[in-house]
Amino acid sequence: MINKKLAEKPLAQLLGQRIAQLRKSRQWTQAQLAERLQVEPETISRFERGASVPSLHTLESLASVLRVGIADLLAHSSTAPDDQAMRISAWLSDLEPADRAFVTGIVQQLCERLRSPGG
């Protein structure tokens, strides 16, 4: 189910907010991200404000520089279990089978512990 508030925001704004969030999480300025992408800092500012949308090529470069998948750039931070499961699934898909099993085992143990009384 899509949050009505998010559905009302244009894709350009959602994408811009996500780019800004990822950039800030790396403690980069707009100028530093622009340098890594080989674009002008104003270009990053326009993306983050939702004033313009990056081309597919630039979107791919952004994802690479920010070390996320293109889908992660377009995803909003939803707390819906199905949305979170899809994000976790995307993270797991890049792991080797043994590593996936290890991570899912840890998640299962954490969930069981948190569900138990006094967990």
PDB file of C-alpha atoms in Angstrom:
ATOM      1  CA  MET A   1       0.000   0.000   0.000  1.00  0.00           C
ATOM      2  CA  ILE A   2       1.370   3.414  -0.984  1.00  0.00           C
ATOM      3  CA  ASN A   3       1.393   6.178   1.587  1.00  0.00           C
ATOM      4  CA  LYS A   4      -0.982   8.877   0.269  1.00  0.00           C
ATOM      5  CA  LYS A   5       1.415  11.655   1.228  1.00  0.00           C
ATOM      6  CA  LEU A   6       4.209  10.002  -0.778  1.00  0.00           C
ATOM      7  CA  ALA A   7       1.916   9.326  -3.731  1.00  0.00           C
ATOM      8  CA  GLU A   8       1.177  13.056  -3.971  1.00  0.00           C
ATOM      9  CA  LYS A   9       4.869  13.982  -4.317  1.00  0.00           C
ATOM     10  CA  PRO A  10       6.242  14.042  -7.843  1.00  0.00           C
ATOM     11  CA  LEU A  11       8.892  11.454  -8.643  1.00  0.00           C
ATOM     12  CA  ALA A  12      11.480  14.217  -9.153  1.00  0.00           C
ATOM     13  CA  GLN A  13      11.027  15.384  -5.553  1.00  0.00           C
ATOM     14  CA  LEU A  14      11.161  11.863  -4.123  1.00  0.00           C
ATOM     15  CA  LEU A  15      14.303  11.115  -6.121  1.00  0.00           C
ATOM     16  CA  GLY A  16      15.866  14.412  -5.071  1.00  0.00           C
ATOM     17  CA  GLN A  17      15.177  13.741  -1.408  1.00  0.00           C
ATOM     18  CA  ARG A  18      16.716  10.286  -1.732  1.00  0.00           C
ATOM     19  CA  ILE A  19      19.842  11.623  -3.451  1.00  0.00           C
ATOM     20  CA  ALA A  20      20.231  14.233  -0.699  1.00  0.00           C
ATOM     21  CA  GLN A  21      19.700  11.606   2.005  1.00  0.00           C
ATOM     22  CA  LEU A  22      22.332   9.291   0.551  1.00  0.00           C
ATOM     23  CA  ARG A  23      24.779  12.149  -0.039  1.00  0.00           C
ATOM     24  CA  LYS A  24      24.400  13.422   3.517  1.00  0.00           C
ATOM     25  CA  SER A  25      24.757   9.917   4.962  1.00  0.00           C
ATOM     26  CA  ARG A  26      28.229   9.884   3.399  1.00  0.00           C
ATOM     27  CA  GLN A  27      28.900  13.383   4.771  1.00  0.00           C
ATOM     28  CA  TRP A  28      29.494  14.741   1.287  1.00  0.00           C
ATOM     29  CA  THR A  29      28.670  18.240   0.144  1.00  0.00           C
ATOM     30  CA  GLN A  30      26.812  18.807  -3.092  1.00  0.00           C
ATOM     31  CA  ALA A  31      30.128  19.975  -4.551  1.00  0.00           C
ATOM     32  CA  GLN A  32      31.852  16.729  -3.545  1.00  0.00           C
ATOM     33  CA  LEU A  33      29.119  14.615  -5.134  1.00  0.00           C
ATOM     34  CA  ALA A  34      29.235  16.811  -8.238  1.00  0.00           C
ATOM     35  CA  GLU A  35      32.991  16.318  -8.504  1.00  0.00           C
ATOM     36  CA  ARG A  36      32.602  12.552  -8.296  1.00  0.00           C
ATOM     37  CA  LEU A  37      29.953  12.678 -11.048  1.00  0.00           C
ATOM     38  CA  GLN A  38      31.916  15.210 -13.091  1.00  0.00           C
ATOM     39  CA  VAL A  39      29.012  17.665 -13.166  1.00  0.00           C
ATOM     40  CA  GLU A  40      28.498  21.175 -11.814  1.00  0.00           C
ATOM     41  CA  PRO A  41      27.358  21.534  -8.173  1.00  0.00           C
ATOM     42  CA  GLU A  42      24.238  23.349  -9.417  1.00  0.00           C
ATOM     43  CA  THR A  43      23.258  20.135 -11.218  1.00  0.00           C
ATOM     44  CA  ILE A  44      23.191  18.285  -7.899  1.00  0.00           C
ATOM     45  CA  SER A  45      21.213  21.122  -6.346  1.00  0.00           C
ATOM     46  CA  ARG A  46      18.613  20.920  -9.139  1.00  0.00           C
ATOM     47  CA  PHE A  47      18.326  17.139  -8.710  1.00  0.00           C
ATOM     48  CA  GLU A  48      17.905  17.407  -4.942  1.00  0.00           C
ATOM     49  CA  ARG A  49      15.266  20.153  -5.233  1.00  0.00           C
ATOM     50  CA  GLY A  50      13.366  18.116  -7.807  1.00  0.00           C
ATOM     51  CA  ALA A  51      13.809  20.916 -10.340  1.00  0.00           C
ATOM     52  CA  SER A  52      15.255  18.461 -12.848  1.00  0.00           C
ATOM     53  CA  VAL A  53      15.537  14.700 -13.222  1.00  0.00           C
ATOM     54  CA  PRO A  54      18.815  12.980 -14.099  1.00  0.00           C
ATOM     55  CA  SER A  55      19.097  11.135 -17.394  1.00  0.00           C
ATOM     56  CA  LEU A  56      19.231   7.347 -17.234  1.00  0.00           C
ATOM     57  CA  HIS A  57      22.991   7.488 -17.769  1.00  0.00           C
ATOM     58  CA  THR A  58      23.401  10.002 -14.920  1.00  0.00           C
ATOM     59  CA  LEU A  59      21.060   7.965 -12.712  1.00  0.00           C
ATOM     60  CA  GLU A  60      23.289   4.948 -13.285  1.00  0.00           C
ATOM     61  CA  SER A  61      26.377   7.027 -12.450  1.00  0.00           C
ATOM     62  CA  LEU A  62      24.710   8.394  -9.304  1.00  0.00           C
ATOM     63  CA  ALA A  63      23.883   4.898  -8.132  1.00  0.00           C
ATOM     64  CA  SER A  64      27.459   3.768  -8.757  1.00  0.00           C
ATOM     65  CA  VAL A  65      29.032   6.748  -6.972  1.00  0.00           C
ATOM     66  CA  LEU A  66      26.636   6.424  -4.025  1.00  0.00           C
ATOM     67  CA  ARG A  67      27.186   2.629  -3.983  1.00  0.00           C
ATOM     68  CA  VAL A  68      23.504   1.738  -4.202  1.00  0.00           C
ATOM     69  CA  GLY A  69      21.287   0.117  -6.792  1.00  0.00           C
ATOM     70  CA  ILE A  70      19.230   2.290  -9.113  1.00  0.00           C
ATOM     71  CA  ALA A  71      16.125   0.911  -7.408  1.00  0.00           C
ATOM     72  CA  ASP A  72      17.462   2.221  -4.091  1.00  0.00           C
ATOM     73  CA  LEU A  73      17.584   5.717  -5.560  1.00  0.00           C
ATOM     74  CA  LEU A  74      13.940   5.464  -6.554  1.00  0.00           C
ATOM     75  CA  ALA A  75      12.718   3.784  -3.371  1.00  0.00           C
ATOM     76  CA  HIS A  76      11.139   5.730  -0.575  1.00  0.00           C
ATOM     77  CA  SER A  77      11.619   4.859   3.072  1.00  0.00           C
ATOM     78  CA  SER A  78       8.474   2.913   3.747  1.00  0.00           C
ATOM     79  CA  THR A  79       7.825   1.143   7.024  1.00  0.00           C
ATOM     80  CA  ALA A  80       5.381  -1.289   5.412  1.00  0.00           C
ATOM     81  CA  PRO A  81       6.634  -4.864   5.991  1.00  0.00           C
ATOM     82  CA  ASP A  82       6.308  -5.801   2.304  1.00  0.00           C
ATOM     83  CA  ASP A  83       8.346  -2.758   1.223  1.00  0.00           C
ATOM     84  CA  GLN A  84      11.016  -3.486   3.823  1.00  0.00           C
ATOM     85  CA  ALA A  85      11.117  -7.139   2.767  1.00  0.00           C
ATOM     86  CA  MET A  86      11.729  -6.091  -0.836  1.00  0.00           C
ATOM     87  CA  ARG A  87      14.648  -3.873   0.223  1.00  0.00           C
ATOM     88  CA  ILE A  88      16.147  -6.655   2.341  1.00  0.00           C
ATOM     89  CA  SER A  89      15.698  -9.070  -0.546  1.00  0.00           C
ATOM     90  CA  ALA A  90      17.624  -6.726  -2.832  1.00  0.00           C
ATOM     91  CA  TRP A  91      20.471  -6.549  -0.311  1.00  0.00           C
ATOM     92  CA  LEU A  92      20.556 -10.329   0.036  1.00  0.00           C
ATOM     93  CA  SER A  93      20.582 -10.920  -3.712  1.00  0.00           C
ATOM     94  CA  ASP A  94      24.178  -9.655  -3.971  1.00  0.00           C
ATOM     95  CA  LEU A  95      25.455 -12.144  -1.389  1.00  0.00           C
ATOM     96  CA  GLU A  96      26.790 -15.637  -1.838  1.00  0.00           C
ATOM     97  CA  PRO A  97      24.355 -18.413  -0.788  1.00  0.00           C
ATOM     98  CA  ALA A  98      26.243 -19.156   2.450  1.00  0.00           C
ATOM     99  CA  ASP A  99      26.257 -15.462   3.383  1.00  0.00           C
ATOM    100  CA  ARG A 100      22.526 -15.160   2.626  1.00  0.00           C
ATOM    101  CA  ALA A 101      21.846 -18.113   4.907  1.00  0.00           C
ATOM    102  CA  PHE A 102      23.983 -16.544   7.633  1.00  0.00           C
ATOM    103  CA  VAL A 103      22.177 -13.178   7.428  1.00  0.00           C
ATOM    104  CA  THR A 104      18.692 -14.699   7.306  1.00  0.00           C
ATOM    105  CA  GLY A 105      19.550 -16.893  10.295  1.00  0.00           C
ATOM    106  CA  ILE A 106      20.580 -13.832  12.300  1.00  0.00           C
ATOM    107  CA  VAL A 107      17.423 -11.951  11.299  1.00  0.00           C
ATOM    108  CA  GLN A 108      15.283 -14.943  12.300  1.00  0.00           C
ATOM    109  CA  GLN A 109      16.990 -15.189  15.699  1.00  0.00           C
ATOM    110  CA  LEU A 110      16.552 -11.459  16.320  1.00  0.00           C
ATOM    111  CA  CYS A 111      12.862 -11.583  15.412  1.00  0.00           C
ATOM    112  CA  GLU A 112      12.272 -14.577  17.680  1.00  0.00           C
ATOM    113  CA  ARG A 113      14.062 -12.872  20.551  1.00  0.00           C
ATOM    114  CA  LEU A 114      12.164  -9.608  20.096  1.00  0.00           C
ATOM    115  CA  ARG A 115       8.816 -11.453  19.967  1.00  0.00           C
ATOM    116  CA  SER A 116       9.467 -13.367  23.165  1.00  0.00           C
ATOM    117  CA  PRO A 117       8.328 -11.872  26.490  1.00  0.00           C
ATOM    118  CA  GLY A 118      11.067  -9.707  27.960  1.00  0.00           C
ATOM    119  CA  GLY A 119      12.914  -9.853  24.619  1.00  0.00           C
TER     120      GLY A 119
END
